[in-house]
Short mmCIF file of C-alpha atoms and ligand atoms in Angstrom, two decimals:
data_model
loop_
_atom_site.label_atom_id
_atom_site.label_comp_id
_atom_site.label_asym_id
_atom_site.label_seq_id
_atom_site.Cartn_x
_atom_site.Cartn_y
_atom_site.Cartn_z
CA UNK Y 1 220.95 -72.11 22.37
CA UNK Y 2 221.22 -70.79 26.16
CA UNK Y 3 221.03 -66.88 26.66
CA UNK Y 4 221.47 -65.36 29.43
CA UNK Y 5 219.53 -62.45 30.84
CA UNK Y 6 221.75 -59.84 29.00
CA UNK Y 7 221.71 -61.95 26.03
CA UNK Y 8 218.05 -62.05 25.96
CA UNK Y 9 217.39 -58.20 26.66
CA UNK Y 10 219.65 -57.73 23.43
CA UNK Y 11 218.17 -60.16 21.60
CA UNK Y 12 214.41 -58.81 22.18
CA UNK Y 13 215.75 -55.38 21.63
CA UNK Y 14 215.90 -53.73 25.12
CA UNK Y 15 219.29 -52.59 24.38
CA UNK Y 16 218.24 -50.78 21.15
CA UNK Y 17 217.78 -51.89 17.31
CA UNK Y 18 221.82 -52.22 16.87
CA UNK Y 19 221.74 -54.73 19.64
CA UNK Y 20 218.86 -56.54 18.54
CA UNK Y 21 219.86 -56.86 14.75
CA UNK Y 22 223.44 -57.97 15.90
CA UNK Y 23 222.20 -60.35 18.50
CA UNK Y 24 220.44 -61.96 15.70
CA UNK Y 25 223.07 -62.55 13.29
CA UNK Y 26 225.09 -64.12 16.18
CA UNK Y 27 222.42 -66.42 17.38
CA UNK Y 28 221.71 -67.42 13.84
CA UNK Y 29 225.44 -68.39 13.52
CA UNK Y 30 225.49 -70.18 16.60
CA UNK Y 31 222.54 -72.35 15.82
CA UNK Y 32 224.15 -73.05 12.48
CA UNK Y 33 227.38 -74.18 14.29
CA UNK Y 34 225.46 -75.84 17.28
CA UNK Y 35 226.85 -73.37 20.15
CA UNK Y 36 225.54 -74.07 23.39
CA UNK Y 37 225.75 -70.21 24.46
CA UNK Y 38 227.32 -67.00 24.11
CA UNK Y 39 230.44 -65.76 25.42
CA UNK Y 40 232.08 -62.13 26.12
CA UNK Y 41 234.60 -61.17 23.85
CA UNK Y 42 237.83 -58.84 24.96
CA UNK Y 43 238.53 -57.84 21.32
CA UNK Y 44 237.53 -57.52 17.77
CA UNK Y 45 239.41 -57.13 14.51
CA UNK Y 46 237.20 -56.15 11.70
CA UNK Y 47 237.78 -56.47 7.77
CA UNK Y 48 237.56 -53.42 5.75
CA UNK Y 49 239.96 -54.32 2.94
CA UNK Y 50 237.28 -55.14 0.40
CA UNK Y 51 235.19 -51.98 -0.64
CA UNK Y 52 233.99 -53.98 -3.59
CA UNK Y 53 232.01 -56.26 -1.53
CA UNK Y 54 228.34 -54.58 -1.35
CA UNK Y 55 227.14 -56.72 1.93
CA UNK Y 56 229.69 -55.92 3.97
CA UNK Y 57 228.97 -52.05 3.59
CA UNK Y 58 225.03 -52.60 3.66
CA UNK Y 59 225.77 -54.34 7.05
CA UNK Y 60 227.78 -51.36 8.12
CA UNK Y 61 225.05 -49.01 7.03
CA UNK Y 62 222.42 -50.66 8.61
CA UNK Y 63 224.11 -50.58 12.09
CA UNK Y 64 225.35 -47.03 11.83
CA UNK Y 65 221.68 -46.08 10.89
CA UNK Y 66 220.64 -47.64 14.28
CA UNK Y 67 223.57 -45.73 16.08
CA UNK Y 68 225.63 -49.01 17.06
CA UNK Y 69 228.95 -48.37 18.45
CA UNK Y 70 231.80 -51.00 19.11
CA UNK Y 71 231.72 -51.87 22.91
CA UNK Y 72 234.94 -53.69 23.13
CA UNK Y 73 238.64 -52.77 21.91
CA UNK Y 74 238.09 -52.99 17.87
CA UNK Y 75 240.98 -52.54 15.16
CA UNK Y 76 240.42 -52.54 11.57
CA UNK Y 77 242.12 -54.43 8.61
CA UNK Y 78 243.88 -52.55 5.75
CA UNK Y 79 241.69 -50.36 3.56
CA UNK Y 80 241.56 -48.77 0.28
CA UNK Y 81 243.50 -45.96 1.95
CA UNK Y 82 242.66 -42.68 1.03
CA UNK Y 83 245.94 -41.49 2.13
CA UNK Y 84 247.13 -43.23 -1.14
CA UNK Y 85 244.79 -41.62 -3.53
CA UNK Y 86 246.83 -39.73 -5.63
CA UNK Y 87 250.05 -40.60 -4.26
CA UNK Y 88 251.18 -41.71 -7.69
CA UNK Y 89 248.76 -40.12 -10.15
CA UNK Y 90 249.11 -42.59 -12.54
CA UNK Y 91 247.99 -45.17 -10.21
CA UNK Y 92 244.78 -43.84 -8.74
CA UNK Y 93 241.65 -45.75 -7.76
CA UNK Y 94 238.29 -45.32 -9.84
CA UNK Y 95 236.08 -42.75 -8.26
CA UNK Y 96 233.45 -44.99 -7.60
CA UNK Y 97 235.55 -47.51 -5.46
CA UNK Y 98 237.33 -44.36 -3.54
CA UNK Y 99 233.84 -43.63 -2.84
CA UNK Y 100 232.75 -46.83 -1.18
CA UNK Y 101 235.93 -46.97 0.76
CA UNK Y 102 235.86 -43.72 2.31
CA UNK Y 103 232.19 -44.58 3.48
CA UNK Y 104 233.00 -47.88 4.69
CA UNK Y 105 236.12 -46.06 6.90
CA UNK Y 106 233.44 -43.13 7.91
CA UNK Y 107 231.29 -46.01 9.17
CA UNK Y 108 233.70 -47.82 11.24
CA UNK Y 109 235.32 -44.60 12.77
CA UNK Y 110 231.56 -43.71 13.86
CA UNK Y 111 231.65 -47.01 15.53
CA UNK Y 112 234.71 -46.59 17.39
CA UNK Y 113 237.40 -48.27 15.52
CA UNK Y 114 241.09 -48.21 16.34
CA UNK Y 115 242.05 -46.83 12.79
CA UNK Y 116 245.74 -48.91 13.00
CA UNK Y 117 244.31 -50.23 9.43
CA UNK Y 118 246.24 -53.09 9.60
CA UNK Y 119 246.25 -57.13 9.20
CA UNK Y 120 249.15 -57.27 12.14
CA UNK Y 121 246.82 -55.59 14.69
CA UNK Y 122 248.75 -57.65 17.40
CA UNK Y 123 251.50 -55.39 16.90
CA UNK Y 124 249.21 -52.44 16.79
CA UNK Y 125 247.70 -52.53 20.60
CA UNK Y 126 245.24 -55.18 20.04
CA UNK Y 127 247.05 -57.92 21.93
CA UNK Y 128 244.73 -60.19 23.45
CA UNK Y 129 246.25 -62.38 26.29
CA UNK Y 130 246.81 -66.01 26.40
CA UNK Y 131 243.23 -67.83 26.79
CA UNK Y 132 240.97 -64.50 26.02
CA UNK Y 133 238.16 -64.93 23.60
CA UNK Y 134 237.93 -62.91 20.77
CA UNK Y 135 236.10 -62.13 17.33
CA UNK Y 136 238.52 -61.43 14.67
CA UNK Y 137 238.61 -61.46 10.71
CA UNK Y 138 241.78 -61.65 8.81
CA UNK Y 139 243.07 -65.42 8.22
CA UNK Y 140 246.73 -64.26 9.13
CA UNK Y 141 245.68 -62.13 12.36
CA UNK Y 142 243.19 -65.35 13.47
CA UNK Y 143 246.28 -67.81 12.76
CA UNK Y 144 248.47 -65.74 14.68
CA UNK Y 145 246.42 -64.89 17.57
CA UNK Y 146 245.41 -68.71 17.97
CA UNK Y 147 248.55 -70.21 17.71
CA UNK Y 148 251.43 -67.45 18.71
CA UNK Y 149 249.25 -65.78 21.16
CA UNK Y 150 246.93 -68.28 22.71
CA UNK Y 151 243.59 -66.14 22.55
CA UNK Y 152 240.76 -67.80 21.08
CA UNK Y 153 238.86 -66.79 17.84
CA UNK Y 154 236.92 -68.47 14.88
CA UNK Y 155 237.66 -67.11 11.70
CA UNK Y 156 234.72 -64.75 11.40
CA UNK Y 157 233.77 -62.91 8.29
CA UNK Y 158 232.82 -59.38 7.45
CA UNK Y 159 229.59 -58.32 9.10
CA UNK Y 160 229.94 -60.92 12.07
CA UNK Y 161 233.09 -59.43 13.27
CA UNK Y 162 230.81 -56.01 13.46
CA UNK Y 163 228.02 -57.81 15.15
CA UNK Y 164 230.42 -59.27 17.58
CA UNK Y 165 231.96 -56.10 18.79
CA UNK Y 166 228.70 -54.03 18.75
CA UNK Y 167 227.26 -56.70 21.56
CA UNK Y 168 230.88 -57.93 22.87
CA UNK Y 169 229.68 -61.33 22.66
CA UNK Y 170 230.47 -64.53 20.41
CA UNK Y 171 228.59 -68.08 19.98
CA UNK Y 172 230.58 -70.42 21.60
CA UNK Y 173 231.71 -72.87 18.96
CA UNK Y 174 235.00 -74.39 16.85
CA UNK Y 175 238.18 -72.75 18.50
CA UNK Y 176 236.77 -71.40 21.22
CA UNK Y 177 236.53 -74.90 22.86
CA UNK Y 178 239.37 -76.39 24.16
CA UNK Y 179 239.08 -79.58 22.22
CA UNK Y 180 239.03 -78.49 18.93
CA UNK Y 181 242.32 -76.74 19.48
CA UNK Y 182 244.22 -80.31 19.79
CA UNK Y 183 247.08 -81.23 16.95
CA UNK Y 184 245.86 -83.91 14.81
CA UNK Y 185 248.57 -83.73 12.46
CA UNK Y 186 252.52 -83.96 13.15
CA UNK Y 187 254.89 -82.08 10.92
CA UNK Y 188 258.66 -82.58 11.04
CA UNK Y 189 260.85 -80.69 9.40
CA UNK Y 190 264.20 -82.13 7.52
CA UNK Y 191 265.46 -78.77 6.55
CA UNK Y 192 266.17 -75.46 8.27
CA UNK Y 193 264.02 -72.34 7.61
CA UNK Y 194 266.00 -69.25 7.90
CA UNK Y 195 264.60 -66.53 5.81
CA UNK Y 196 261.11 -65.18 5.73
CA UNK Y 197 260.42 -66.49 2.25
CA UNK Y 198 261.26 -69.92 3.64
CA UNK Y 199 258.88 -69.60 6.56
CA UNK Y 200 256.16 -68.62 4.11
CA UNK Y 201 256.87 -71.17 1.52
CA UNK Y 202 256.79 -73.90 4.84
CA UNK Y 203 253.80 -72.37 5.59
CA UNK Y 204 252.19 -73.12 1.91
CA UNK Y 205 253.55 -76.52 2.00
CA UNK Y 206 251.68 -77.36 5.50
CA UNK Y 207 248.60 -75.90 4.10
CA UNK Y 208 248.79 -78.10 1.30
CA UNK Y 209 249.41 -81.28 3.22
CA UNK Y 210 246.91 -80.29 6.37
CA UNK Y 211 244.31 -78.57 4.76
CA UNK Y 212 241.65 -77.73 7.48
CA UNK Y 213 243.15 -79.74 10.04
CA UNK Y 214 245.44 -78.42 13.12
CA UNK Y 215 249.08 -79.04 12.36
CA UNK Y 216 252.04 -79.48 15.19
CA UNK Y 217 255.54 -78.29 13.85
CA UNK Y 218 258.01 -80.49 16.05
CA UNK Y 219 261.35 -78.88 15.21
CA UNK Y 220 261.01 -75.30 14.17
CA UNK Y 221 264.55 -73.85 14.78
CA UNK Y 222 265.17 -71.66 17.99
CA UNK Y 223 266.02 -68.74 15.89
CA UNK Y 224 262.42 -68.88 14.90
CA UNK Y 225 260.89 -65.38 15.71
CA UNK Y 226 257.40 -63.61 15.65
CA UNK Y 227 257.82 -62.39 11.87
CA UNK Y 228 258.53 -65.86 10.71
CA UNK Y 229 255.39 -67.15 12.61
CA UNK Y 230 253.63 -64.28 11.28
CA UNK Y 231 254.19 -65.27 7.57
CA UNK Y 232 254.29 -69.09 8.40
CA UNK Y 233 250.85 -68.89 9.74
CA UNK Y 234 249.49 -66.27 6.98
CA UNK Y 235 250.38 -68.75 3.97
CA UNK Y 236 249.06 -71.93 5.97
CA UNK Y 237 245.53 -70.17 6.55
CA UNK Y 238 245.63 -69.05 2.77
CA UNK Y 239 246.48 -72.62 1.25
CA UNK Y 240 244.84 -74.86 3.82
CA UNK Y 241 242.24 -72.80 5.53
CA UNK Y 242 243.93 -73.38 8.85
CA UNK Y 243 243.08 -71.06 12.00
CA UNK Y 244 245.55 -72.86 14.51
CA UNK Y 245 248.61 -74.48 14.43
CA UNK Y 246 251.08 -75.34 17.03
CA UNK Y 247 255.07 -75.13 17.32
CA UNK Y 248 256.47 -77.61 20.14
CA UNK Y 249 258.46 -75.39 22.62
CA UNK Y 250 257.67 -72.39 20.78
CA UNK Y 251 253.63 -71.76 20.67
CA UNK Y 252 251.70 -71.38 23.99
CA UNK Y 253 249.72 -74.59 23.64
CA UNK Y 254 252.43 -76.90 22.61
CA UNK Y 255 254.88 -76.70 25.65
CA UNK Y 256 254.95 -80.70 24.83
CA UNK Y 257 254.10 -82.51 21.84
CA UNK Y 258 251.83 -84.40 24.33
CA UNK Y 259 250.13 -81.10 25.04
CA UNK Y 260 249.61 -80.21 21.58
CA UNK Y 261 247.90 -83.47 20.84
CA UNK Y 262 245.87 -83.20 24.30
CA UNK Y 263 247.41 -86.83 24.74
CA UNK Y 264 245.80 -88.19 21.75
CA UNK Y 265 247.69 -89.81 18.90
CA UNK Y 266 248.60 -88.08 15.37
CA UNK Y 267 246.45 -88.99 12.32
CA UNK Y 268 249.47 -89.05 10.27
CA UNK Y 269 252.63 -87.53 10.26
CA UNK Y 270 254.76 -85.72 7.59
CA UNK Y 271 258.43 -84.81 7.14
CA UNK Y 272 259.03 -81.64 5.10
CA UNK Y 273 262.43 -81.52 2.94
CA UNK Y 274 264.27 -78.98 1.05
CA UNK Y 275 262.70 -80.88 -1.98
CA UNK Y 276 259.05 -80.10 -0.50
CA UNK Y 277 260.01 -76.52 -0.34
CA UNK Y 278 261.52 -76.46 -3.72
CA UNK Y 279 258.47 -77.99 -5.48
CA UNK Y 280 256.36 -75.31 -3.43
CA UNK Y 281 258.70 -72.63 -4.66
CA UNK Y 282 257.75 -73.75 -8.47
CA UNK Y 283 253.90 -74.22 -7.88
CA UNK Y 284 253.89 -70.69 -6.06
CA UNK Y 285 255.43 -69.28 -9.23
CA UNK Y 286 252.63 -68.34 -11.72
CA UNK Y 287 254.78 -65.89 -14.07
CA UNK Y 288 256.07 -66.90 -17.32
CA UNK Y 289 259.22 -64.84 -17.43
CA UNK Y 290 261.14 -62.25 -15.06
CA UNK Y 291 259.32 -59.54 -17.02
CA UNK Y 292 257.49 -57.85 -14.30
CA UNK Y 293 255.80 -54.29 -13.52
CA UNK Y 294 256.32 -54.54 -9.98
CA UNK Y 295 257.68 -55.70 -6.70
CA UNK Y 296 255.44 -56.05 -3.79
CA UNK Y 297 256.53 -56.71 -0.27
CA UNK Y 298 254.55 -56.80 2.96
CA UNK Y 299 251.94 -59.33 2.92
CA UNK Y 300 251.32 -59.53 6.12
CA UNK Y 301 252.13 -55.79 6.77
CA UNK Y 302 255.88 -55.34 6.94
CA UNK Y 303 257.20 -55.37 10.86
CA UNK Y 304 259.87 -52.60 11.78
CA UNK Y 305 262.67 -55.18 11.39
CA UNK Y 306 261.77 -56.03 8.09
CA UNK Y 307 261.72 -52.41 6.92
CA UNK Y 308 265.18 -52.13 8.44
CA UNK Y 309 266.40 -54.83 6.47
CA UNK Y 310 264.50 -53.43 3.68
CA UNK Y 311 266.64 -49.99 4.10
CA UNK Y 312 269.94 -52.11 4.29
CA UNK Y 313 269.38 -53.78 1.07
CA UNK Y 314 268.06 -50.75 -0.91
CA UNK Y 315 270.78 -48.43 0.83
CA UNK Y 316 272.59 -46.67 -2.37
CA UNK Y 317 270.49 -48.57 -4.90
CA UNK Y 318 268.14 -47.02 -7.46
CA UNK Y 319 265.09 -48.65 -8.50
CA UNK Y 320 264.50 -49.16 -12.24
CA UNK Y 321 262.31 -46.26 -13.33
CA UNK Y 322 259.87 -48.92 -15.63
CA UNK Y 323 258.71 -50.74 -12.53
CA UNK Y 324 257.12 -49.86 -9.18
CA UNK Y 325 258.91 -51.01 -5.80
CA UNK Y 326 255.60 -51.16 -3.31
CA UNK Y 327 256.29 -51.74 0.46
CA UNK Y 328 252.95 -52.12 2.60
CA UNK Y 329 253.00 -51.40 6.13
CA UNK Y 330 251.02 -49.99 9.00
CA UNK Y 331 251.10 -46.11 9.52
CA UNK Y 332 252.67 -46.45 13.25
CA UNK Y 333 255.10 -48.74 11.72
CA UNK Y 334 256.02 -46.41 9.12
CA UNK Y 335 256.48 -43.49 11.75
CA UNK Y 336 258.58 -45.71 13.66
CA UNK Y 337 260.80 -46.26 10.60
CA UNK Y 338 260.87 -42.47 10.07
CA UNK Y 339 262.39 -41.68 13.54
CA UNK Y 340 264.86 -44.31 12.72
CA UNK Y 341 265.69 -42.68 9.29
CA UNK Y 342 264.88 -45.89 7.65
CA UNK Y 343 262.08 -44.42 5.24
CA UNK Y 344 264.68 -41.65 3.76
CA UNK Y 345 266.82 -44.57 2.69
CA UNK Y 346 263.83 -46.57 1.11
CA UNK Y 347 262.48 -43.15 -0.40
CA UNK Y 348 266.33 -42.29 -2.20
CA UNK Y 349 266.15 -45.70 -3.72
CA UNK Y 350 262.97 -45.12 -5.30
CA UNK Y 351 260.72 -47.32 -3.61
CA UNK Y 352 257.14 -46.34 -2.30
CA UNK Y 353 255.86 -47.14 1.14
CA UNK Y 354 252.40 -47.41 1.65
CA UNK Y 355 250.58 -47.18 4.82
CA UNK Y 356 247.45 -48.95 5.84
CA UNK Y 357 247.02 -50.68 2.59
CA UNK Y 358 246.92 -53.82 0.88
CA UNK Y 359 247.03 -54.81 -3.03
CA UNK Y 360 244.46 -57.07 -3.01
CA UNK Y 361 241.85 -54.38 -3.08
CA UNK Y 362 243.52 -52.01 -5.61
CA UNK Y 363 242.74 -51.86 -9.31
CA UNK Y 364 246.07 -53.34 -10.59
CA UNK Y 365 244.53 -54.33 -13.83
CA UNK Y 366 243.18 -50.84 -14.45
CA UNK Y 367 247.02 -49.45 -13.90
CA UNK Y 368 248.14 -52.27 -16.54
CA UNK Y 369 249.93 -54.27 -14.20
CA UNK Y 370 250.44 -58.02 -15.51
CA UNK Y 371 252.93 -59.65 -13.39
CA UNK Y 372 254.53 -58.76 -10.30
CA UNK Y 373 257.58 -60.32 -7.97
CA UNK Y 374 256.89 -61.10 -4.06
CA UNK Y 375 258.77 -62.65 -1.30
CA UNK Y 376 255.25 -63.16 0.36
CA UNK Y 377 253.59 -66.77 -0.16
CA UNK Y 378 250.22 -65.26 0.89
CA UNK Y 379 250.47 -62.52 -1.67
CA UNK Y 380 251.65 -65.36 -4.52
CA UNK Y 381 248.44 -67.37 -3.50
CA UNK Y 382 246.11 -63.96 -3.91
CA UNK Y 383 247.42 -61.97 -6.36
CA UNK Y 384 246.62 -64.23 -9.37
CA UNK Y 385 242.90 -64.36 -8.28
CA UNK Y 386 240.29 -61.84 -8.98
CA UNK Y 387 240.23 -58.97 -8.76
CA UNK Y 388 243.93 -58.47 -9.37
CA UNK Y 389 244.69 -61.59 -11.63
CA UNK Y 390 248.29 -61.22 -11.75
CA UNK Y 391 251.15 -63.60 -12.69
CA UNK Y 392 253.64 -63.85 -9.65
CA UNK Y 393 257.39 -64.20 -9.75
CA UNK Y 394 258.00 -65.68 -6.43
CA UNK Y 395 261.29 -65.26 -4.59
CA UNK Y 396 263.49 -64.24 -1.67
CA UNK Y 397 263.81 -60.62 -0.97
CA UNK Y 398 267.57 -60.50 -2.18
CA UNK Y 399 266.29 -61.48 -5.90
CA UNK Y 400 263.33 -59.28 -5.70
CA UNK Y 401 265.59 -56.52 -5.24
CA UNK Y 402 267.91 -57.74 -7.95
CA UNK Y 403 265.07 -57.51 -10.24
CA UNK Y 404 264.27 -54.05 -9.39
CA UNK Y 405 267.78 -52.63 -9.65
CA UNK Y 406 269.27 -54.48 -12.53
FE1 F3S P 501 247.53 -58.03 4.92
FE2 F3S P 501 246.63 -57.70 2.66
FE3 F3S P 501 248.46 -59.42 3.06
S1 F3S P 501 245.30 -57.63 4.44
S2 F3S P 501 248.07 -60.20 4.97
S3 F3S P 501 248.31 -57.30 3.39
S4 F3S P 501 246.64 -59.94 1.59
#
């Protein structure tokens, strides 16, 4: 791989051990993927959601020992947030996990992270421009950045994201190259998604049909907004390992169908009908009954309009005492919602709102949870897996609330 003078100085240790270690990781990665050179990045988004993963903590510790600092704007994913420890005494985390999470947080803070602790960093100041090269972790944020913003990132892993941010560079391969961003599958809709839940189900359906490919959706409704695109991409990425999609007339690299396909022909076409969506809802339901321990909302993190909708739907209602109603969002969105007096309404109903966290890193088994309801297709895909192993009742927000108050 070609290395510029600056790259070489970092690689051979002239800029210190942290740069050298990070460049060695990135050069090795570039060689594996056939990158021809290193390119500068504008921002990074690092993963912190799993303190259970020892390897990530080891890399953080090593880079911290070498006094490494992030050199580009670097935000971070949700964490096992100490703000949440002890919030509900009965839902506490094991001490060992708390310690690991605190260590992880301390490392990235020392390196200079912007502590937004969210999987929607684009709503919290990490907003790359069209065409900018970035190095992001978190599949839902990666697909949003590539597809909706037109920024360029591969789906990096914990450790690689940190190395990239230390040196401000990434090996140029995959979705950093224009040719790899071209659509190859055509998706037409024979139904009109309206609710977030329907967009999430659509993303799952596309992920199922187009795993690893680049789909272009030809007729999303004009009413499609950024939150719809957020959940659409999140479930597409989780189900199909997809890191970029195009939507004609909506996403920036698909002003026309021809532009999205870079003047090539689609490998195949799919028409998605209401029946496909119904089938997907059945597949995403793993719960045997509607008897649930909790309702979990906010995957990806709930935006301000979702919190507003929740406040409207929960206004004047009381959550049943024998279940938990959990909403996950970012600290800054929650602050905003407080100013709008939405949190007051939500709390009065008995629902809880958690800043900067995510259920997938929590000890739900220890709490005795067996089954949850959610309107998030991504949660419906991830929560049945380890470490949570929960049964999931997947439905729209209105039914989630009905289940919680009846
Ligand atoms: Fe975010 Fe956790 Fe969902 S990181 S996308 S809330 S699984």
